Short mmCIF file of C-alpha atoms and ligand atoms in Angstrom, two decimals:
data_model
loop_
_atom_site.label_atom_id
_atom_site.label_comp_id
_atom_site.label_asym_id
_atom_site.label_seq_id
_atom_site.Cartn_x
_atom_site.Cartn_y
_atom_site.Cartn_z
CA MET O 1 0.08 -0.02 -0.03
CA LEU O 2 1.18 3.63 -0.40
CA LEU O 3 0.41 6.42 1.67
CA LEU O 4 -0.01 9.83 -0.38
CA GLU O 5 0.06 13.17 0.96
CA ILE O 6 -2.15 15.52 -0.97
CA GLN O 7 -2.59 19.16 0.23
CA ASN O 8 -2.47 18.06 3.89
CA SER O 9 -4.77 15.17 3.43
CA GLN O 10 -3.71 11.44 3.31
CA LEU O 11 -4.82 8.97 0.95
CA THR O 12 -4.01 5.12 1.10
CA ILE O 13 -3.93 3.55 -2.23
CA ASP O 14 -3.64 -0.09 -3.02
CA TYR O 15 -0.64 -1.21 -5.08
CA GLN O 16 -3.00 -2.72 -7.62
CA ASP O 17 -5.00 0.54 -7.87
CA ILE O 18 -1.95 2.78 -8.24
CA GLU O 19 -2.41 2.98 -11.95
CA VAL O 20 -6.10 3.68 -12.14
CA PHE O 21 -5.29 6.22 -9.36
CA LEU O 22 -2.67 7.97 -11.12
CA ALA O 23 -4.68 8.26 -14.47
CA SER O 24 -7.22 10.22 -12.50
CA ARG O 25 -4.86 11.80 -9.94
CA ILE O 26 -5.94 15.32 -10.90
CA ASP O 27 -9.60 14.72 -9.93
CA MET O 28 -8.95 13.13 -6.66
CA ASP O 29 -6.26 15.65 -5.57
CA ASN O 30 -8.55 18.53 -6.57
CA LEU O 31 -11.67 16.76 -4.88
CA VAL O 32 -9.80 16.19 -1.45
CA SER O 33 -8.61 19.81 -1.24
CA LEU O 34 -11.86 21.32 -2.52
CA CYS O 35 -13.64 19.37 0.21
CA LYS O 36 -11.41 21.06 2.82
CA ARG O 37 -11.30 24.45 1.36
CA ARG O 38 -15.12 24.74 0.98
CA GLY O 39 -15.86 23.32 4.52
CA LEU O 40 -17.17 19.74 3.34
CA ILE O 41 -14.76 17.42 4.89
CA PHE O 42 -11.92 17.73 7.45
CA GLN O 43 -9.58 15.26 8.79
CA SER O 44 -10.83 14.26 12.39
CA SER O 45 -8.68 15.92 15.24
CA GLU O 46 -6.64 17.67 12.50
CA ILE O 47 -4.88 19.92 15.09
CA TYR O 48 -3.60 16.90 16.87
CA GLY O 49 -2.31 15.19 13.69
CA GLY O 50 -5.42 13.50 12.87
CA ILE O 51 -6.83 10.01 13.60
CA ASN O 52 -6.74 7.40 10.73
CA GLY O 53 -10.20 6.31 9.55
CA PHE O 54 -12.26 8.96 11.08
CA TRP O 55 -13.48 12.36 9.33
CA ASP O 56 -15.46 15.53 10.42
CA TYR O 57 -17.92 17.21 8.20
CA GLY O 58 -17.86 20.80 7.91
CA PRO O 59 -20.73 23.33 7.73
CA TYR O 60 -21.29 22.54 4.04
CA GLY O 61 -20.50 18.84 4.37
CA VAL O 62 -23.21 18.23 7.20
CA THR O 63 -25.85 19.67 5.07
CA LEU O 64 -24.91 17.63 2.04
CA LYS O 65 -24.90 14.48 4.11
CA ASN O 66 -28.30 15.38 5.66
CA ASN O 67 -29.68 16.06 2.14
CA ILE O 68 -28.43 12.56 0.94
CA LYS O 69 -30.05 11.06 3.97
CA GLN O 70 -33.36 12.74 3.34
CA PHE O 71 -33.19 11.93 -0.43
CA TRP O 72 -33.09 8.35 0.69
CA TRP O 73 -35.71 8.53 3.36
CA ARG O 74 -38.16 10.23 1.21
CA ARG O 75 -38.04 7.77 -1.52
CA VAL O 76 -37.71 4.56 0.61
CA VAL O 77 -39.64 5.54 3.54
CA GLN O 78 -41.93 8.49 3.20
CA TRP O 79 -43.18 8.07 -0.27
CA ARG O 80 -44.25 4.45 0.23
CA ASP O 81 -47.06 2.75 2.23
CA ASP O 82 -45.07 -0.46 2.85
CA VAL O 83 -41.94 0.87 4.77
CA VAL O 84 -41.69 2.16 8.09
CA GLY O 85 -38.79 3.84 10.19
CA LEU O 86 -36.90 2.85 13.14
CA ASP O 87 -34.05 4.52 15.13
CA THR O 88 -32.23 2.00 17.41
CA SER O 89 -29.28 2.28 19.86
CA ILE O 90 -25.89 2.07 18.84
CA ILE O 91 -25.02 -0.31 21.63
CA ALA O 92 -27.27 -3.28 21.92
CA HIS O 93 -27.33 -6.45 24.13
CA PRO O 94 -24.26 -8.29 23.12
CA GLN O 95 -26.24 -11.31 22.51
CA VAL O 96 -27.39 -9.56 19.31
CA TRP O 97 -23.97 -10.01 17.81
CA VAL O 98 -23.76 -13.63 18.92
CA ALA O 99 -27.03 -14.30 16.88
CA SER O 100 -25.71 -12.34 14.07
CA GLY O 101 -22.43 -14.21 13.91
CA HIS O 102 -20.44 -11.11 14.37
CA VAL O 103 -18.82 -12.21 17.49
CA ALA O 104 -17.60 -15.45 16.04
CA HIS O 105 -16.97 -14.49 12.36
CA PHE O 106 -16.76 -10.52 11.69
CA SER O 107 -13.12 -10.42 11.05
CA ASP O 108 -10.49 -9.72 8.47
CA PRO O 109 -7.35 -11.80 8.05
CA MET O 110 -4.15 -9.59 8.71
CA ILE O 111 -0.59 -10.01 8.39
CA ASP O 112 2.01 -8.47 10.49
CA CYS O 113 5.57 -7.59 9.64
CA LYS O 114 7.88 -9.10 12.23
CA LYS O 115 10.50 -6.36 11.69
CA CYS O 116 8.94 -3.00 11.24
CA LYS O 117 5.36 -4.24 13.05
CA ARG O 118 3.42 -2.69 10.25
CA ARG O 119 -0.07 -4.51 9.93
CA PHE O 120 -1.59 -5.27 6.55
CA ARG O 121 -4.87 -6.53 5.50
CA GLU O 122 -4.30 -9.86 3.72
CA ASP O 123 -6.05 -8.71 0.58
CA ASP O 124 -3.97 -5.68 0.32
CA LEU O 125 -0.95 -7.62 0.08
CA PHE O 126 -2.35 -10.49 -2.06
CA GLY O 127 -5.08 -8.86 -4.18
CA GLY O 128 -8.63 -8.61 -3.87
CA THR O 129 -11.26 -5.76 -4.10
CA GLU O 130 -13.32 -4.10 -1.70
CA GLY O 131 -15.99 -6.55 -0.55
CA PRO O 132 -17.19 -8.81 2.22
CA HIS O 133 -15.05 -9.67 5.32
CA GLU O 134 -13.87 -13.26 6.24
CA LYS O 135 -12.03 -13.93 3.04
CA GLU O 136 -10.07 -16.95 2.22
CA ILE O 137 -6.54 -17.18 3.95
CA VAL O 138 -3.60 -17.32 1.65
CA SER O 139 -1.13 -20.29 1.73
CA LYS O 140 1.94 -20.43 4.11
CA GLU O 141 4.17 -20.79 0.99
CA LYS O 142 2.79 -17.66 -0.55
CA ILE O 143 3.58 -15.97 2.74
CA LYS O 144 6.99 -17.10 2.92
CA GLU O 145 7.68 -15.83 -0.51
CA THR O 146 6.44 -12.54 0.28
CA LYS O 147 8.34 -9.80 2.03
CA CYS O 148 7.09 -6.71 3.90
CA PRO O 149 6.53 -3.89 1.13
CA GLU O 150 7.59 -1.23 3.73
CA CYS O 151 10.99 -2.78 4.94
CA GLY O 152 11.45 -6.08 3.14
CA GLY O 153 10.97 -7.86 6.53
CA GLU O 154 9.48 -11.32 7.17
CA LEU O 155 5.58 -11.54 7.47
CA THR O 156 3.58 -13.52 10.05
CA PRO O 157 0.86 -15.94 9.01
CA PRO O 158 -2.61 -14.32 8.79
CA ARG O 159 -4.73 -14.11 11.78
CA GLN O 160 -8.44 -13.26 12.08
CA PHE O 161 -8.94 -9.93 13.51
CA ASN O 162 -12.41 -8.95 14.94
CA LEU O 163 -13.55 -5.63 13.58
CA MET O 164 -16.02 -4.76 16.11
CA PHE O 165 -15.10 -1.87 18.60
CA LYS O 166 -15.32 -3.13 22.14
CA THR O 167 -16.33 -1.16 25.24
CA HIS O 168 -17.79 -1.73 28.67
CA VAL O 169 -21.20 -0.88 29.88
CA GLY O 170 -21.26 0.19 33.59
CA ALA O 171 -18.59 0.73 36.21
CA LEU O 172 -16.96 -2.77 35.99
CA GLU O 173 -14.59 -3.42 33.19
CA ASP O 174 -14.76 -7.24 33.18
CA GLU O 175 -15.96 -9.84 30.73
CA GLY O 176 -19.62 -9.59 31.90
CA SER O 177 -19.78 -5.94 30.89
CA VAL O 178 -18.46 -6.16 27.47
CA ALA O 179 -20.46 -4.51 24.80
CA TYR O 180 -19.87 -3.63 21.15
CA LEU O 181 -20.39 -0.48 18.98
CA ARG O 182 -22.65 -1.80 16.25
CA PRO O 183 -20.99 -2.73 12.98
CA GLU O 184 -24.34 -2.49 10.90
CA THR O 185 -27.73 -0.95 11.78
CA CYS O 186 -29.75 -3.93 10.47
CA GLN O 187 -29.39 -6.26 13.42
CA SER O 188 -31.53 -4.15 15.71
CA ILE O 189 -34.29 -3.94 13.05
CA PHE O 190 -34.48 -7.84 13.19
CA ALA O 191 -34.39 -7.65 16.91
CA GLN O 192 -37.36 -5.11 16.94
CA PHE O 193 -39.26 -6.95 14.06
CA LYS O 194 -42.07 -7.90 16.14
CA ASN O 195 -42.62 -4.69 18.13
CA THR O 196 -42.56 -2.76 14.91
CA GLN O 197 -44.71 -5.04 12.92
CA ILE O 198 -47.43 -4.88 15.53
CA VAL O 199 -47.34 -1.12 16.18
CA SER O 200 -47.31 -0.19 12.52
CA ARG O 201 -49.95 -2.85 11.67
CA GLN O 202 -48.07 -3.61 8.53
CA LYS O 203 -48.75 -6.79 6.68
CA ILE O 204 -46.25 -8.89 4.81
CA PRO O 205 -44.57 -7.89 2.44
CA PHE O 206 -43.43 -4.75 4.22
CA GLY O 207 -40.03 -3.02 5.27
CA ILE O 208 -38.29 -1.45 8.16
CA ALA O 209 -35.71 1.12 7.35
CA GLN O 210 -32.95 2.79 9.58
CA VAL O 211 -30.25 5.39 9.18
CA GLY O 212 -27.56 5.46 11.69
CA LYS O 213 -24.06 5.17 12.61
CA SER O 214 -21.91 2.08 12.37
CA PHE O 215 -18.46 1.41 13.56
CA ARG O 216 -15.78 -0.98 12.18
CA ASN O 217 -12.27 -1.17 13.19
CA GLU O 218 -10.99 -1.45 9.77
CA ILE O 219 -7.39 -2.67 9.55
CA ALA O 220 -6.77 -0.51 6.55
CA PRO O 221 -9.13 2.54 6.17
CA ARG O 222 -8.47 4.15 2.88
CA ASN O 223 -9.50 6.12 -0.17
CA PHE O 224 -10.59 9.26 1.63
CA ILE O 225 -14.03 8.57 3.12
CA PHE O 226 -14.67 5.29 1.13
CA ARG O 227 -13.62 3.10 4.10
CA SER O 228 -13.71 4.57 7.50
CA ARG O 229 -14.13 3.18 10.91
CA GLU O 230 -17.03 5.42 11.80
CA PHE O 231 -19.63 5.76 9.12
CA GLU O 232 -23.42 6.01 8.53
CA GLN O 233 -25.55 3.18 7.00
CA MET O 234 -28.97 3.45 5.34
CA GLU O 235 -30.47 0.14 5.55
CA LEU O 236 -33.77 -1.30 4.64
CA GLU O 237 -34.95 -4.84 5.58
CA PHE O 238 -37.97 -5.88 3.36
CA PHE O 239 -39.88 -8.77 4.90
CA VAL O 240 -41.50 -11.22 2.61
CA LYS O 241 -42.99 -14.74 2.13
CA GLU O 242 -40.02 -16.95 1.59
CA GLU O 243 -41.45 -18.26 -1.76
CA GLU O 244 -41.82 -14.58 -3.15
CA SER O 245 -38.23 -13.42 -2.10
CA THR O 246 -36.68 -13.79 -5.54
CA ARG O 247 -39.27 -11.63 -7.06
CA TRP O 248 -38.74 -9.07 -4.38
CA TYR O 249 -35.01 -9.20 -4.54
CA GLU O 250 -35.05 -8.45 -8.38
CA TYR O 251 -37.52 -5.57 -7.57
CA TRP O 252 -35.25 -3.96 -5.08
CA VAL O 253 -32.16 -4.42 -7.16
CA LYS O 254 -33.85 -2.32 -9.96
CA GLU O 255 -35.28 0.18 -7.43
CA ARG O 256 -32.00 0.80 -5.91
CA PHE O 257 -30.19 1.29 -9.24
CA GLN O 258 -32.68 3.79 -10.20
CA TRP O 259 -32.38 5.62 -6.88
CA PHE O 260 -28.90 6.47 -7.92
CA VAL O 261 -29.81 7.50 -11.38
CA ASP O 262 -32.49 9.72 -9.68
CA LEU O 263 -29.71 11.11 -7.41
CA GLY O 264 -28.07 12.41 -10.68
CA ILE O 265 -25.36 9.86 -10.81
CA ARG O 266 -24.18 9.23 -14.49
CA LYS O 267 -25.44 5.85 -15.56
CA GLU O 268 -22.12 4.99 -17.40
CA ASN O 269 -20.45 5.37 -13.89
CA LEU O 270 -22.67 2.76 -12.17
CA ARG O 271 -22.93 -0.92 -12.69
CA LEU O 272 -24.66 -4.04 -11.09
CA ARG O 273 -22.28 -6.79 -9.97
CA GLU O 274 -24.01 -10.25 -9.00
CA HIS O 275 -22.05 -12.26 -6.50
CA THR O 276 -20.90 -15.67 -7.56
CA LYS O 277 -22.06 -18.70 -5.72
CA GLU O 278 -18.51 -18.92 -3.95
CA GLU O 279 -18.83 -15.28 -2.70
CA LEU O 280 -22.57 -15.85 -1.18
CA ALA O 281 -22.90 -16.42 2.48
CA HIS O 282 -24.32 -19.95 3.08
CA TYR O 283 -27.75 -18.78 3.77
CA ALA O 284 -28.02 -16.10 1.03
CA LYS O 285 -30.03 -16.90 -2.14
CA GLY O 286 -28.63 -13.89 -3.93
CA CYS O 287 -26.61 -10.83 -3.69
CA THR O 288 -25.94 -7.91 -6.02
CA ASP O 289 -23.70 -4.84 -5.55
CA VAL O 290 -24.29 -1.49 -7.00
CA GLU O 291 -20.85 -0.48 -7.82
CA TYR O 292 -19.36 3.07 -8.92
CA GLN O 293 -16.41 3.73 -10.94
CA PHE O 294 -14.29 5.79 -8.34
CA PRO O 295 -11.07 7.24 -9.48
CA PHE O 296 -9.47 4.18 -7.55
CA GLY O 297 -11.48 1.78 -9.51
CA TRP O 298 -14.89 0.09 -9.54
CA SER O 299 -16.05 -0.43 -5.95
CA GLU O 300 -19.09 -1.32 -3.95
CA LEU O 301 -21.56 1.27 -3.18
CA GLU O 302 -24.49 -0.74 -1.96
CA GLY O 303 -25.40 -4.39 -1.38
CA ILE O 304 -28.85 -5.73 -2.17
CA ALA O 305 -29.28 -9.28 -0.71
CA ASP O 306 -31.82 -12.09 -0.56
CA ARG O 307 -30.92 -13.35 3.10
CA SER O 308 -33.75 -15.97 3.25
CA THR O 309 -35.13 -16.51 6.86
CA TYR O 310 -31.65 -16.64 8.24
CA ASP O 311 -31.72 -13.39 10.43
CA LEU O 312 -35.03 -13.83 12.21
CA ASN O 313 -34.29 -17.53 12.76
CA GLN O 314 -31.05 -16.68 14.44
CA HIS O 315 -32.58 -14.10 16.75
CA MET O 316 -35.30 -16.64 17.70
CA LYS O 317 -32.71 -19.27 18.42
CA THR O 318 -30.62 -17.00 20.56
CA SER O 319 -33.35 -15.10 22.42
CA GLY O 320 -35.80 -17.85 22.57
CA LYS O 321 -38.50 -15.49 21.65
CA ASP O 322 -41.11 -16.16 18.98
CA LEU O 323 -40.38 -13.85 15.95
CA ASN O 324 -43.12 -15.74 13.70
CA TYR O 325 -45.44 -13.56 11.68
CA PHE O 326 -49.12 -14.40 11.97
CA GLU O 327 -51.21 -13.99 8.79
CA GLU O 328 -54.72 -12.95 9.65
CA GLU O 329 -56.28 -14.04 6.45
CA THR O 330 -54.93 -17.65 6.33
CA LYS O 331 -54.18 -18.04 9.94
CA ALA O 332 -50.79 -19.23 9.03
CA LYS O 333 -47.69 -18.58 11.15
CA TYR O 334 -44.29 -18.34 9.29
CA VAL O 335 -40.85 -16.70 9.63
CA PRO O 336 -40.52 -14.19 6.88
CA ALA O 337 -37.60 -14.09 4.46
CA VAL O 338 -35.57 -10.95 4.24
CA VAL O 339 -34.47 -8.79 1.24
CA GLU O 340 -31.93 -6.29 2.34
CA SER O 341 -30.60 -3.11 0.72
CA SER O 342 -27.61 -1.60 2.66
CA LEU O 343 -25.49 1.45 1.75
CA GLY O 344 -23.25 3.88 3.29
CA VAL O 345 -23.91 7.48 3.49
CA GLU O 346 -20.21 8.53 3.20
CA ARG O 347 -19.84 6.23 0.02
CA THR O 348 -22.82 7.89 -1.46
CA LEU O 349 -21.28 11.15 -0.49
CA LEU O 350 -17.99 10.37 -2.13
CA THR O 351 -19.88 9.16 -5.21
CA VAL O 352 -21.96 12.42 -5.40
CA LEU O 353 -18.56 14.37 -5.09
CA CYS O 354 -16.60 12.47 -7.83
CA ASP O 355 -19.59 12.48 -10.10
CA ALA O 356 -20.64 16.05 -9.65
CA TYR O 357 -16.99 17.43 -10.04
CA ASP O 358 -16.48 19.38 -13.16
CA GLU O 359 -14.06 21.73 -14.61
CA GLU O 360 -14.44 23.92 -17.62
CA GLU O 361 -12.93 26.95 -19.27
CA VAL O 362 -14.79 30.18 -19.26
CA LYS O 363 -13.22 33.29 -20.95
CA GLY O 364 -9.73 31.75 -20.39
CA GLU O 365 -10.32 31.04 -16.94
CA LYS O 366 -10.98 27.52 -15.08
CA ARG O 367 -14.29 27.04 -13.66
CA VAL O 368 -14.61 24.24 -11.00
CA ILE O 369 -18.48 23.39 -10.69
CA MET O 370 -20.02 20.65 -8.33
CA ARG O 371 -22.98 19.76 -10.32
CA PHE O 372 -25.07 18.60 -7.32
CA HIS O 373 -28.58 17.44 -7.87
CA PRO O 374 -30.59 20.77 -6.58
CA GLU O 375 -32.44 18.47 -3.97
CA ILE O 376 -29.10 17.66 -2.25
CA ALA O 377 -26.98 20.88 -2.92
CA PRO O 378 -25.80 22.08 0.53
CA ILE O 379 -26.90 25.63 -0.59
CA PHE O 380 -29.95 25.98 -2.97
CA LEU O 381 -29.77 29.76 -3.34
CA ALA O 382 -27.21 32.28 -2.68
CA VAL O 383 -28.15 35.91 -2.37
CA LEU O 384 -25.40 38.37 -3.33
CA PRO O 385 -25.76 42.01 -3.07
CA LEU O 386 -23.53 43.77 -5.60
CA SER O 387 -22.28 46.34 -3.05
CA LYS O 388 -22.11 46.57 0.52
CA LYS O 389 -24.55 49.72 0.36
CA LEU O 390 -27.28 47.27 -0.85
CA GLU O 391 -26.87 44.79 1.96
CA PRO O 392 -29.93 45.61 4.19
CA SER O 393 -32.34 45.21 1.10
CA ALA O 394 -30.67 42.14 -0.08
CA LYS O 395 -30.53 40.80 3.48
CA LYS O 396 -34.41 41.04 3.57
CA ILE O 397 -34.84 38.86 0.46
CA ASP O 398 -32.35 36.31 2.12
CA THR O 399 -34.38 36.21 5.46
CA GLY O 400 -37.70 35.81 3.60
CA LEU O 401 -36.48 32.89 1.43
CA LYS O 402 -34.51 30.92 4.19
CA LYS O 403 -38.09 29.65 5.38
CA HIS O 404 -38.36 27.77 1.92
CA PHE O 405 -34.93 26.97 0.69
CA THR O 406 -31.29 26.56 2.20
CA THR O 407 -29.83 30.04 1.52
CA ASP O 408 -26.60 31.80 2.07
CA PHE O 409 -25.58 35.34 1.97
CA ASP O 410 -22.43 36.74 0.67
CA VAL O 411 -21.29 40.28 0.29
CA ALA O 412 -17.39 39.93 0.31
CA GLY O 413 -15.36 40.23 -2.80
CA SER O 414 -16.01 40.86 -6.40
CA ILE O 415 -19.31 39.21 -7.80
CA GLY O 416 -17.02 36.99 -9.98
CA ARG O 417 -15.13 35.53 -7.15
CA ARG O 418 -18.47 34.95 -5.25
CA TYR O 419 -19.84 33.13 -8.28
CA ARG O 420 -16.85 30.85 -8.26
CA ARG O 421 -17.13 30.09 -4.57
CA PHE O 422 -20.79 29.10 -4.94
CA ASP O 423 -19.97 27.09 -8.26
CA GLU O 424 -17.56 25.15 -6.18
CA LEU O 425 -20.15 24.56 -3.47
CA GLY O 426 -22.59 23.39 -6.17
CA THR O 427 -25.07 26.16 -5.62
CA PRO O 428 -27.81 25.77 -8.30
CA PHE O 429 -28.93 29.48 -8.20
CA CYS O 430 -27.45 32.81 -7.25
CA ALA O 431 -29.67 35.86 -6.94
CA THR O 432 -27.80 39.21 -7.32
CA TYR O 433 -29.35 42.27 -5.99
CA ASP O 434 -27.89 45.35 -7.80
CA PHE O 435 -28.41 49.03 -7.90
CA ASP O 436 -31.40 48.54 -10.40
CA SER O 437 -32.99 46.29 -7.97
CA GLU O 438 -33.69 49.48 -5.74
CA THR O 439 -36.17 50.77 -8.40
CA ASP O 440 -37.34 47.66 -10.48
CA HIS O 441 -37.69 45.43 -7.52
CA LYS O 442 -36.06 42.54 -9.42
CA VAL O 443 -33.00 40.41 -9.03
CA THR O 444 -30.70 38.51 -11.55
CA ILE O 445 -31.10 34.67 -10.94
CA ARG O 446 -27.74 33.01 -12.37
CA HIS O 447 -28.03 29.35 -13.18
CA ARG O 448 -25.05 27.37 -12.03
CA ASP O 449 -24.86 24.88 -15.05
CA SER O 450 -25.67 27.06 -18.05
CA MET O 451 -24.72 30.42 -16.32
CA GLN O 452 -27.98 31.88 -17.90
CA GLN O 453 -29.22 34.91 -16.23
CA ASP O 454 -32.96 35.84 -15.73
CA ARG O 455 -34.22 39.04 -14.42
CA ILE O 456 -36.92 37.99 -11.71
CA ALA O 457 -39.43 40.12 -9.75
CA ILE O 458 -38.54 39.71 -6.01
CA ASP O 459 -42.17 38.74 -5.07
CA HIS O 460 -41.82 35.74 -7.67
CA ILE O 461 -38.51 34.37 -6.71
CA GLU O 462 -39.84 31.65 -4.70
CA THR O 463 -42.38 30.45 -7.39
CA TYR O 464 -39.57 30.70 -10.01
CA LEU O 465 -37.30 28.62 -8.05
CA ARG O 466 -39.93 26.11 -7.21
CA ASP O 467 -40.72 25.84 -11.06
CA GLN O 468 -37.01 25.23 -11.77
CA LEU O 469 -37.04 22.32 -9.31
CA LYS O 470 -39.87 20.77 -11.30
CA LYS O 471 -37.72 20.75 -14.51
N1 GAP M 501 -26.22 -5.21 6.81
C1 GAP M 501 -25.22 -5.64 5.54
C2 GAP M 501 -24.09 -4.81 5.86
O1 GAP M 501 -23.73 -3.99 6.58
P1 GAP M 501 -21.73 -4.46 4.29
O2 GAP M 501 -21.58 -4.85 2.78
O3 GAP M 501 -20.86 -4.90 5.24
O4 GAP M 501 -23.24 -5.17 4.44
C3 GAP M 501 -23.06 -2.22 3.61
O5 GAP M 501 -22.13 -2.87 4.28
C4 GAP M 501 -22.68 -1.00 3.03
O6 GAP M 501 -22.23 -0.07 4.14
C5 GAP M 501 -21.44 -1.07 2.05
O7 GAP M 501 -21.89 -1.22 0.70
C6 GAP M 501 -20.87 0.36 2.19
O8 GAP M 501 -21.74 1.25 1.56
C7 GAP M 501 -21.21 0.78 3.67
N2 GAP M 501 -19.85 0.45 4.42
C8 GAP M 501 -19.35 -0.83 4.96
N3 GAP M 501 -18.30 -0.69 5.49
C9 GAP M 501 -17.89 0.68 5.39
C10 GAP M 501 -16.79 1.34 5.84
N4 GAP M 501 -15.79 0.87 6.56
N5 GAP M 501 -16.77 2.63 5.53
C11 GAP M 501 -17.75 3.25 4.96
N6 GAP M 501 -18.68 2.61 4.47
C12 GAP M 501 -18.84 1.34 4.73
#
């Protein structure tokens, strides 16, 4: 692996990905520095030298992230009759992770250098792409032949390293008080299946969705925010009759692909990759990843899986509680199968950033634009008085529109510089208040993508912008 220092941010790149990375180096370089410069993403604890695998989201990053979560929630929960939401605790009863198999199996094989003590993921040294944990371990002969890429030292055999963060609940720090920060949000959905089904009066087929933090003590966090140790997931568990699971699995693969297209991601940068039989967990009937062509190669964005009745059965076995579903109409009692859709907020954010980034030349000058979908842009409208003298009148417009849109107000610097700043923040519209505005009560609305300018009456700005959103 290589550690690259790009404008004070560190990026870890796989040897096998270096060619792809170098080919697109300019984009990633610019992207990382833009994220810092424009208050989207900072290195966590930067003033102390940072902490690997953790990131902080600045004033515009937090809004962009929230907008992405809302874009998902609206389409997966709010606009549907057959999905309800849930928000469960990050720390659950440790038995949840025994039932799910995480205590026994949620591990990555790792290899240490006996000389320099550096630790590597096995697949970083011996190939492999981003993917599920618990991979095959390489042969002893292959390890002997291979030397540490950092110092040439001898390597240890691979050892399984559990990726869950451990903590203690209560005053005693003994084995009995061990708890885990959740490595995925879905297990609490299964544990709360019965309560949620009863109170929501949902009938099968129906889904339970959750957005929340997950934690994995990844051995090699890398590729900016792509693989971190603290991240958020947006997960949907859709409960169906076992004999109907294939139909629903196919339905959700299509739905989820379309969601990325609706988010504005270019189709040519997206693909579906169906898992081979060898890759599938023993209980899974099918799994498809939505992948994106990142500057470091095609990588997993989301997994859609037909998980059969495995999860609910495991929790029934471990808890001793009945999680069967009772079908009123037929009086039948059965364990539903689950079709899961699981994606990371940060991976979606990185996808949005990579896909929206654009550069063009305007009148001999470089213009950097983030072409965000207007629904997720961190600022929807920037109100810009042409001169300081016009600030009070322009501020009134901003205050009025704040109730309807995410707005920003900027009076500093030339109008050209301000346009460039808002282009980089992906602001779809700027409203410029000039000296004529005092008499004609109109502003100039500038479109981010086409740079077209329309003169619009102040009273009509809200309607005008709403109409633009419908286009
Ligand atoms: N419940 C199934 C599950 O968690 P997963 O493939 O381990 O499956 C699902 O994770 C999604 O969560 C991934 O497709 C990715 O978008 C996101 N994700 C997983 N590990 C991540 C990490 N270390 N950093 C950022 N996102 C991660």
